[in-house]
Amino acid sequence: MPHISQTLDQLTADIAAAAQSCGRPANAVTLLAVSKRQPVSAMRDAHAAGQRHFGENYVQEAIDKREHLADLNMVWHFIGPIQSNKTRDIANAFDWVHSVDRDKIAERLSAQRDPALPALNVCVQVNLSDEDSKSGVALADAAQLCALVARLPNLALRGLMAIPAALDSEAEQRACFAPLRQEFDRLRETLPTLDTLSIGMSGDYGAAIAEGSTMVRIGTALFGARPS
Ligand SMILES: *Cc1c(COP(=O)(O)O)cnc(C)c1O
């Protein structure tokens, strides 16, 4: 394995090139390093190499890691499924939540966020694949949930997020992302704080950037396979 700083440099260059190749600025896409199940040493290495945004899926794992990494300036993103009994911890241990997919969760996060903290940045998760097992609101219901998030006092509506089913070709991946991008552009006309399209993982970030992603969530392609 090459050192993480080399992989990070390569990935950052790749993301910038993908943005430029579709006429977007080199810095249009933020890299969110998905560090679930990775050791804090790997996160420390990534931070030393310049990485600031980190994504976690499990609340307790993230809280433990924050304690070990308290000396570092990191932005913490929660990207996993949200159980309603975990909202208090999620509301206060993270800067961003990408996986808000129902009214009740949005309301609890706002009610439980410490009002002394800046507003919690929220992306509404949309289900693009219509699989029962995947979380996310239907695309047709995203506007209503976004409007609720925008009204809640301790939340800041920032974007839309999706995790589509794995598809092999870039053409299929783009076709899957395209309706989300259209809805994002439409919603921005009335919800001006929307500035984040959180799509793209290790296997589809090229397609996601071509479809307007502003934040790619990458784990394996940065840290290697996750320890089981
Ligand atoms: C694990 C995970 C990722 C990263 O997946 P990779 O394929 O390892 O890049 C991105 N987003 C979410 C929501 C995840 O759970």
PDB file of C-alpha atoms and ligand atoms in Angstrom:
ATOM      1  CA  MET A   1       0.000   0.000   0.000  1.00  0.00           C
ATOM      2  CA  PRO A   2       1.301   3.489  -0.835  1.00  0.00           C
ATOM      3  CA  HIS A   3       1.291   5.942   2.044  1.00  0.00           C
ATOM      4  CA  ILE A   4      -2.017   7.678   2.615  1.00  0.00           C
ATOM      5  CA  SER A   5      -0.594  11.086   1.684  1.00  0.00           C
ATOM      6  CA  GLN A   6       0.245   9.785  -1.810  1.00  0.00           C
ATOM      7  CA  THR A   7      -3.184   8.244  -2.252  1.00  0.00           C
ATOM      8  CA  LEU A   8      -4.784  11.465  -1.052  1.00  0.00           C
ATOM      9  CA  ASP A   9      -2.743  13.596  -3.469  1.00  0.00           C
ATOM     10  CA  GLN A  10      -3.654  11.289  -6.343  1.00  0.00           C
ATOM     11  CA  LEU A  11      -7.337  11.238  -5.445  1.00  0.00           C
ATOM     12  CA  THR A  12      -7.483  15.007  -4.982  1.00  0.00           C
ATOM     13  CA  ALA A  13      -5.842  15.507  -8.395  1.00  0.00           C
ATOM     14  CA  ASP A  14      -8.258  13.017  -9.935  1.00  0.00           C
ATOM     15  CA  ILE A  15     -11.300  14.788  -8.477  1.00  0.00           C
ATOM     16  CA  ALA A  16     -10.030  18.184  -9.655  1.00  0.00           C
ATOM     17  CA  ALA A  17      -9.397  16.818 -13.153  1.00  0.00           C
ATOM     18  CA  ALA A  18     -12.871  15.250 -13.295  1.00  0.00           C
ATOM     19  CA  ALA A  19     -14.415  18.598 -12.331  1.00  0.00           C
ATOM     20  CA  GLN A  20     -12.371  20.507 -14.917  1.00  0.00           C
ATOM     21  CA  SER A  21     -13.127  18.025 -17.665  1.00  0.00           C
ATOM     22  CA  CYS A  22     -16.795  18.982 -17.416  1.00  0.00           C
ATOM     23  CA  GLY A  23     -16.122  22.699 -17.302  1.00  0.00           C
ATOM     24  CA  ARG A  24     -16.291  23.138 -13.527  1.00  0.00           C
ATOM     25  CA  PRO A  25     -13.635  24.788 -11.331  1.00  0.00           C
ATOM     26  CA  ALA A  26     -10.896  22.469 -10.010  1.00  0.00           C
ATOM     27  CA  ASN A  27     -12.048  23.108  -6.430  1.00  0.00           C
ATOM     28  CA  ALA A  28     -15.774  22.572  -7.107  1.00  0.00           C
ATOM     29  CA  VAL A  29     -15.857  19.194  -5.369  1.00  0.00           C
ATOM     30  CA  THR A  30     -15.014  18.604  -1.689  1.00  0.00           C
ATOM     31  CA  LEU A  31     -13.569  15.252  -0.667  1.00  0.00           C
ATOM     32  CA  LEU A  32     -15.268  13.693   2.342  1.00  0.00           C
ATOM     33  CA  ALA A  33     -12.975  10.947   3.677  1.00  0.00           C
ATOM     34  CA  VAL A  34     -15.186   8.069   4.832  1.00  0.00           C
ATOM     35  CA  SER A  35     -13.293   6.666   7.795  1.00  0.00           C
ATOM     36  CA  LYS A  36     -15.791   4.156   9.226  1.00  0.00           C
ATOM     37  CA  ARG A  37     -14.014   1.113  10.693  1.00  0.00           C
ATOM     38  CA  GLN A  38     -10.641   2.695   9.911  1.00  0.00           C
ATOM     39  CA  PRO A  39      -8.233   3.276  12.796  1.00  0.00           C
ATOM     40  CA  VAL A  40      -7.662   6.757  14.193  1.00  0.00           C
ATOM     41  CA  SER A  41      -4.025   6.452  13.076  1.00  0.00           C
ATOM     42  CA  ALA A  42      -5.176   6.454   9.435  1.00  0.00           C
ATOM     43  CA  MET A  43      -7.346   9.506  10.088  1.00  0.00           C
ATOM     44  CA  ARG A  44      -4.413  11.253  11.737  1.00  0.00           C
ATOM     45  CA  ASP A  45      -2.268  10.496   8.671  1.00  0.00           C
ATOM     46  CA  ALA A  46      -4.970  11.854   6.358  1.00  0.00           C
ATOM     47  CA  HIS A  47      -5.298  14.980   8.480  1.00  0.00           C
ATOM     48  CA  ALA A  48      -1.520  15.507   8.415  1.00  0.00           C
ATOM     49  CA  ALA A  49      -1.732  15.301   4.618  1.00  0.00           C
ATOM     50  CA  GLY A  50      -4.332  18.072   4.554  1.00  0.00           C
ATOM     51  CA  GLN A  51      -7.678  16.244   4.760  1.00  0.00           C
ATOM     52  CA  ARG A  52     -10.288  18.052   6.897  1.00  0.00           C
ATOM     53  CA  HIS A  53     -13.713  16.459   6.225  1.00  0.00           C
ATOM     54  CA  PHE A  54     -14.340  12.999   7.686  1.00  0.00           C
ATOM     55  CA  GLY A  55     -17.467  10.839   7.373  1.00  0.00           C
ATOM     56  CA  GLU A  56     -18.606   8.234   9.903  1.00  0.00           C
ATOM     57  CA  ASN A  57     -21.546   5.778   9.938  1.00  0.00           C
ATOM     58  CA  TYR A  58     -21.671   4.584  13.538  1.00  0.00           C
ATOM     59  CA  VAL A  59     -22.385   7.058  16.333  1.00  0.00           C
ATOM     60  CA  GLN A  60     -20.436   5.462  19.164  1.00  0.00           C
ATOM     61  CA  GLU A  61     -17.409   4.759  16.974  1.00  0.00           C
ATOM     62  CA  ALA A  62     -17.354   8.399  15.909  1.00  0.00           C
ATOM     63  CA  ILE A  63     -17.699   9.730  19.462  1.00  0.00           C
ATOM     64  CA  ASP A  64     -14.782   7.541  20.583  1.00  0.00           C
ATOM     65  CA  LYS A  65     -12.684   8.728  17.643  1.00  0.00           C
ATOM     66  CA  ARG A  66     -13.463  12.377  18.345  1.00  0.00           C
ATOM     67  CA  GLU A  67     -12.036  11.966  21.817  1.00  0.00           C
ATOM     68  CA  HIS A  68      -8.815  10.493  20.436  1.00  0.00           C
ATOM     69  CA  LEU A  69      -8.552  13.185  17.767  1.00  0.00           C
ATOM     70  CA  ALA A  70      -9.666  16.156  19.864  1.00  0.00           C
ATOM     71  CA  ASP A  71      -6.366  17.950  19.225  1.00  0.00           C
ATOM     72  CA  LEU A  72      -7.058  18.119  15.466  1.00  0.00           C
ATOM     73  CA  ASN A  73      -9.239  20.525  13.533  1.00  0.00           C
ATOM     74  CA  MET A  74     -11.627  18.209  11.684  1.00  0.00           C
ATOM     75  CA  VAL A  75     -15.127  18.572  10.279  1.00  0.00           C
ATOM     76  CA  TRP A  76     -17.291  15.601  11.291  1.00  0.00           C
ATOM     77  CA  HIS A  77     -20.030  14.268   9.004  1.00  0.00           C
ATOM     78  CA  PHE A  78     -22.586  11.621   9.951  1.00  0.00           C
ATOM     79  CA  ILE A  79     -23.526   9.584   6.860  1.00  0.00           C
ATOM     80  CA  GLY A  80     -25.130   6.403   8.262  1.00  0.00           C
ATOM     81  CA  PRO A  81     -28.760   5.395   8.814  1.00  0.00           C
ATOM     82  CA  ILE A  82     -30.331   7.269  11.755  1.00  0.00           C
ATOM     83  CA  GLN A  83     -32.258   5.512  14.516  1.00  0.00           C
ATOM     84  CA  SER A  84     -34.447   7.901  16.470  1.00  0.00           C
ATOM     85  CA  ASN A  85     -32.896   6.900  19.808  1.00  0.00           C
ATOM     86  CA  LYS A  86     -29.503   8.130  18.516  1.00  0.00           C
ATOM     87  CA  THR A  87     -30.525  11.610  17.417  1.00  0.00           C
ATOM     88  CA  ARG A  88     -29.325  13.394  20.567  1.00  0.00           C
ATOM     89  CA  ASP A  89     -25.777  12.075  20.136  1.00  0.00           C
ATOM     90  CA  ILE A  90     -25.807  12.708  16.393  1.00  0.00           C
ATOM     91  CA  ALA A  91     -27.152  16.238  16.857  1.00  0.00           C
ATOM     92  CA  ASN A  92     -24.276  17.219  19.131  1.00  0.00           C
ATOM     93  CA  ALA A  93     -21.254  15.184  18.018  1.00  0.00           C
ATOM     94  CA  PHE A  94     -21.296  16.179  14.343  1.00  0.00           C
ATOM     95  CA  ASP A  95     -21.049  19.268  12.159  1.00  0.00           C
ATOM     96  CA  TRP A  96     -23.002  17.722   9.275  1.00  0.00           C
ATOM     97  CA  VAL A  97     -25.630  15.001   8.860  1.00  0.00           C
ATOM     98  CA  HIS A  98     -26.161  13.631   5.324  1.00  0.00           C
ATOM     99  CA  SER A  99     -28.810  11.013   6.047  1.00  0.00           C
ATOM    100  CA  VAL A 100     -31.947  12.845   7.175  1.00  0.00           C
ATOM    101  CA  ASP A 101     -34.845  11.018   5.538  1.00  0.00           C
ATOM    102  CA  ARG A 102     -37.974  11.713   7.573  1.00  0.00           C
ATOM    103  CA  ASP A 103     -39.718  14.561   9.362  1.00  0.00           C
ATOM    104  CA  LYS A 104     -39.430  13.049  12.821  1.00  0.00           C
ATOM    105  CA  ILE A 105     -35.628  12.749  12.558  1.00  0.00           C
ATOM    106  CA  ALA A 106     -35.274  16.341  11.341  1.00  0.00           C
ATOM    107  CA  GLU A 107     -37.468  17.600  14.181  1.00  0.00           C
ATOM    108  CA  ARG A 108     -35.557  15.642  16.818  1.00  0.00           C
ATOM    109  CA  LEU A 109     -32.150  16.767  15.518  1.00  0.00           C
ATOM    110  CA  SER A 110     -33.228  20.410  15.671  1.00  0.00           C
ATOM    111  CA  ALA A 111     -34.802  20.069  19.119  1.00  0.00           C
ATOM    112  CA  GLN A 112     -31.764  18.259  20.540  1.00  0.00           C
ATOM    113  CA  ARG A 113     -28.953  20.301  18.946  1.00  0.00           C
ATOM    114  CA  ASP A 114     -27.281  22.505  21.557  1.00  0.00           C
ATOM    115  CA  PRO A 115     -28.423  26.014  20.544  1.00  0.00           C
ATOM    116  CA  ALA A 116     -25.002  27.360  21.564  1.00  0.00           C
ATOM    117  CA  LEU A 117     -23.478  25.385  18.657  1.00  0.00           C
ATOM    118  CA  PRO A 118     -23.704  26.610  15.066  1.00  0.00           C
ATOM    119  CA  ALA A 119     -26.689  25.177  13.199  1.00  0.00           C
ATOM    120  CA  LEU A 120     -26.264  21.524  12.203  1.00  0.00           C
ATOM    121  CA  ASN A 121     -25.657  21.260   8.435  1.00  0.00           C
ATOM    122  CA  VAL A 122     -28.175  18.867   6.893  1.00  0.00           C
ATOM    123  CA  CYS A 123     -28.486  16.988   3.636  1.00  0.00           C
ATOM    124  CA  VAL A 124     -31.733  15.198   2.881  1.00  0.00           C
ATOM    125  CA  GLN A 125     -31.113  11.624   1.750  1.00  0.00           C
ATOM    126  CA  VAL A 126     -32.992  10.603  -1.377  1.00  0.00           C
ATOM    127  CA  ASN A 127     -33.636   7.015  -2.442  1.00  0.00           C
ATOM    128  CA  LEU A 128     -32.773   6.769  -6.146  1.00  0.00           C
ATOM    129  CA  SER A 129     -32.918   3.013  -6.477  1.00  0.00           C
ATOM    130  CA  ASP A 130     -36.347   2.254  -4.994  1.00  0.00           C
ATOM    131  CA  GLU A 131     -35.037  -0.723  -3.089  1.00  0.00           C
ATOM    132  CA  ASP A 132     -36.937  -1.377   0.110  1.00  0.00           C
ATOM    133  CA  SER A 133     -33.701  -1.995   1.979  1.00  0.00           C
ATOM    134  CA  LYS A 134     -32.155   1.395   1.222  1.00  0.00           C
ATOM    135  CA  SER A 135     -33.018   4.416   3.290  1.00  0.00           C
ATOM    136  CA  GLY A 136     -33.934   7.774   1.840  1.00  0.00           C
ATOM    137  CA  VAL A 137     -37.016   9.751   0.972  1.00  0.00           C
ATOM    138  CA  ALA A 138     -38.602   9.294  -2.477  1.00  0.00           C
ATOM    139  CA  LEU A 139     -37.445  11.934  -4.947  1.00  0.00           C
ATOM    140  CA  ALA A 140     -41.012  13.232  -5.163  1.00  0.00           C
ATOM    141  CA  ASP A 141     -41.040  13.882  -1.401  1.00  0.00           C
ATOM    142  CA  ALA A 142     -37.639  15.584  -1.143  1.00  0.00           C
ATOM    143  CA  ALA A 143     -39.031  19.103  -1.602  1.00  0.00           C
ATOM    144  CA  GLN A 144     -41.386  18.802   1.363  1.00  0.00           C
ATOM    145  CA  LEU A 145     -38.652  17.476   3.680  1.00  0.00           C
ATOM    146  CA  CYS A 146     -36.187  20.151   2.510  1.00  0.00           C
ATOM    147  CA  ALA A 147     -38.756  22.845   3.276  1.00  0.00           C
ATOM    148  CA  LEU A 148     -39.207  21.456   6.793  1.00  0.00           C
ATOM    149  CA  VAL A 149     -35.444  21.327   7.429  1.00  0.00           C
ATOM    150  CA  ALA A 150     -35.125  24.918   6.193  1.00  0.00           C
ATOM    151  CA  ARG A 151     -37.723  26.045   8.752  1.00  0.00           C
ATOM    152  CA  LEU A 152     -36.260  24.258  11.792  1.00  0.00           C
ATOM    153  CA  PRO A 153     -34.256  26.603  14.017  1.00  0.00           C
ATOM    154  CA  ASN A 154     -31.106  24.596  14.796  1.00  0.00           C
ATOM    155  CA  LEU A 155     -30.628  23.062  11.341  1.00  0.00           C
ATOM    156  CA  ALA A 156     -29.099  24.560   8.198  1.00  0.00           C
ATOM    157  CA  LEU A 157     -30.418  23.018   4.991  1.00  0.00           C
ATOM    158  CA  ARG A 158     -27.379  22.363   2.774  1.00  0.00           C
ATOM    159  CA  GLY A 159     -28.099  19.651   0.284  1.00  0.00           C
ATOM    160  CA  LEU A 160     -29.276  16.374  -1.132  1.00  0.00           C
ATOM    161  CA  MET A 161     -27.507  13.057  -0.680  1.00  0.00           C
ATOM    162  CA  ALA A 162     -27.967   9.662  -2.338  1.00  0.00           C
ATOM    163  CA  ILE A 163     -26.428   6.183  -2.311  1.00  0.00           C
ATOM    164  CA  PRO A 164     -27.581   4.489  -5.523  1.00  0.00           C
ATOM    165  CA  ALA A 165     -27.363   0.777  -6.138  1.00  0.00           C
ATOM    166  CA  ALA A 166     -23.989  -0.242  -7.611  1.00  0.00           C
ATOM    167  CA  LEU A 167     -24.040   0.015 -11.420  1.00  0.00           C
ATOM    168  CA  ASP A 168     -21.253  -1.071 -13.732  1.00  0.00           C
ATOM    169  CA  SER A 169     -21.050   1.520 -16.457  1.00  0.00           C
ATOM    170  CA  GLU A 170     -20.518   5.236 -16.113  1.00  0.00           C
ATOM    171  CA  ALA A 171     -23.466   5.820 -18.456  1.00  0.00           C
ATOM    172  CA  GLU A 172     -25.816   3.901 -16.142  1.00  0.00           C
ATOM    173  CA  GLN A 173     -24.410   5.673 -13.091  1.00  0.00           C
ATOM    174  CA  ARG A 174     -24.959   9.069 -14.688  1.00  0.00           C
ATOM    175  CA  ALA A 175     -28.491   8.168 -15.724  1.00  0.00           C
ATOM    176  CA  CYS A 176     -29.229   7.227 -12.123  1.00  0.00           C
ATOM    177  CA  PHE A 177     -27.834  10.508 -10.716  1.00  0.00           C
ATOM    178  CA  ALA A 178     -29.403  12.791 -13.333  1.00  0.00           C
ATOM    179  CA  PRO A 179     -32.926  13.084 -11.847  1.00  0.00           C
ATOM    180  CA  LEU A 180     -31.402  14.009  -8.470  1.00  0.00           C
ATOM    181  CA  ARG A 181     -29.358  16.740 -10.040  1.00  0.00           C
ATOM    182  CA  GLN A 182     -32.446  18.102 -11.827  1.00  0.00           C
ATOM    183  CA  GLU A 183     -34.387  18.177  -8.569  1.00  0.00           C
ATOM    184  CA  PHE A 184     -31.416  19.854  -6.811  1.00  0.00           C
ATOM    185  CA  ASP A 185     -31.308  22.597  -9.457  1.00  0.00           C
ATOM    186  CA  ARG A 186     -35.075  23.068  -9.220  1.00  0.00           C
ATOM    187  CA  LEU A 187     -35.087  23.263  -5.399  1.00  0.00           C
ATOM    188  CA  ARG A 188     -32.265  25.798  -5.347  1.00  0.00           C
ATOM    189  CA  GLU A 189     -34.554  28.324  -7.021  1.00  0.00           C
ATOM    190  CA  THR A 190     -36.615  28.576  -3.825  1.00  0.00           C
ATOM    191  CA  LEU A 191     -34.177  27.273  -1.185  1.00  0.00           C
ATOM    192  CA  PRO A 192     -31.029  29.357  -1.661  1.00  0.00           C
ATOM    193  CA  THR A 193     -29.016  27.738   1.176  1.00  0.00           C
ATOM    194  CA  LEU A 194     -28.884  24.488  -0.832  1.00  0.00           C
ATOM    195  CA  ASP A 195     -25.300  24.286  -2.080  1.00  0.00           C
ATOM    196  CA  THR A 196     -24.313  20.646  -1.611  1.00  0.00           C
ATOM    197  CA  LEU A 197     -24.964  17.646  -3.812  1.00  0.00           C
ATOM    198  CA  SER A 198     -23.507  14.733  -1.819  1.00  0.00           C
ATOM    199  CA  ILE A 199     -23.079  11.973  -4.386  1.00  0.00           C
ATOM    200  CA  GLY A 200     -20.199   9.758  -5.485  1.00  0.00           C
ATOM    201  CA  MET A 201     -18.338   6.965  -3.696  1.00  0.00           C
ATOM    202  CA  SER A 202     -15.217   4.987  -4.618  1.00  0.00           C
ATOM    203  CA  GLY A 203     -16.966   3.194  -7.480  1.00  0.00           C
ATOM    204  CA  ASP A 204     -18.913   6.049  -9.060  1.00  0.00           C
ATOM    205  CA  TYR A 205     -17.375   9.398  -8.211  1.00  0.00           C
ATOM    206  CA  GLY A 206     -16.441  10.164 -11.824  1.00  0.00           C
ATOM    207  CA  ALA A 207     -20.078   9.851 -12.897  1.00  0.00           C
ATOM    208  CA  ALA A 208     -21.240  11.787  -9.837  1.00  0.00           C
ATOM    209  CA  ILE A 209     -18.902  14.708 -10.585  1.00  0.00           C
ATOM    210  CA  ALA A 210     -20.107  14.767 -14.179  1.00  0.00           C
ATOM    211  CA  GLU A 211     -23.659  15.026 -12.769  1.00  0.00           C
ATOM    212  CA  GLY A 212     -22.824  17.989 -10.551  1.00  0.00           C
ATOM    213  CA  SER A 213     -21.615  16.436  -7.287  1.00  0.00           C
ATOM    214  CA  THR A 214     -20.121  19.004  -4.912  1.00  0.00           C
ATOM    215  CA  MET A 215     -19.095  16.462  -2.266  1.00  0.00           C
ATOM    216  CA  VAL A 216     -17.834  12.945  -2.899  1.00  0.00           C
ATOM    217  CA  ARG A 217     -17.815  10.474   0.000  1.00  0.00           C
ATOM    218  CA  ILE A 218     -14.834   8.183  -0.493  1.00  0.00           C
ATOM    219  CA  GLY A 219     -13.647   5.394   1.780  1.00  0.00           C
ATOM    220  CA  THR A 220     -12.029   2.421   0.094  1.00  0.00           C
ATOM    221  CA  ALA A 221     -10.250   4.364  -2.658  1.00  0.00           C
ATOM    222  CA  LEU A 222      -8.545   6.470   0.023  1.00  0.00           C
ATOM    223  CA  PHE A 223      -7.958   4.207   3.017  1.00  0.00           C
ATOM    224  CA  GLY A 224      -8.020   0.793   1.332  1.00  0.00           C
ATOM    225  CA  ALA A 225     -10.415  -2.028   2.269  1.00  0.00           C
ATOM    226  CA  ARG A 226     -12.170  -1.608   5.605  1.00  0.00           C
ATOM    227  CA  PRO A 227     -11.018  -3.976   8.355  1.00  0.00           C
ATOM    228  CA  SER A 228     -13.903  -6.366   9.109  1.00  0.00           C
TER     229      SER A 228
HETATM  230  C1  LIG B   1     -19.223   3.495   3.339  1.00  0.00           C
HETATM  231  C2  LIG B   1     -19.888   4.654   2.688  1.00  0.00           C
HETATM  232  C3  LIG B   1     -19.241   5.416   1.708  1.00  0.00           C
HETATM  233  C4  LIG B   1     -17.864   5.099   1.163  1.00  0.00           C
HETATM  234  O1  LIG B   1     -17.900   3.951   0.386  1.00  0.00           O
HETATM  235  P1  LIG B   1     -16.606   3.489  -0.472  1.00  0.00           P
HETATM  236  O2  LIG B   1     -17.197   2.616  -1.515  1.00  0.00           O
HETATM  237  O3  LIG B   1     -15.721   2.772   0.473  1.00  0.00           O
HETATM  238  O4  LIG B   1     -15.973   4.712  -1.031  1.00  0.00           O
HETATM  239  C5  LIG B   1     -19.891   6.528   1.205  1.00  0.00           C
HETATM  240  N1  LIG B   1     -21.122   6.873   1.625  1.00  0.00           N
HETATM  241  C6  LIG B   1     -21.784   6.165   2.561  1.00  0.00           C
HETATM  242  C7  LIG B   1     -23.133   6.602   2.986  1.00  0.00           C
HETATM  243  C8  LIG B   1     -21.197   5.031   3.109  1.00  0.00           C
HETATM  244  O5  LIG B   1     -21.871   4.322   4.029  1.00  0.00           O
END
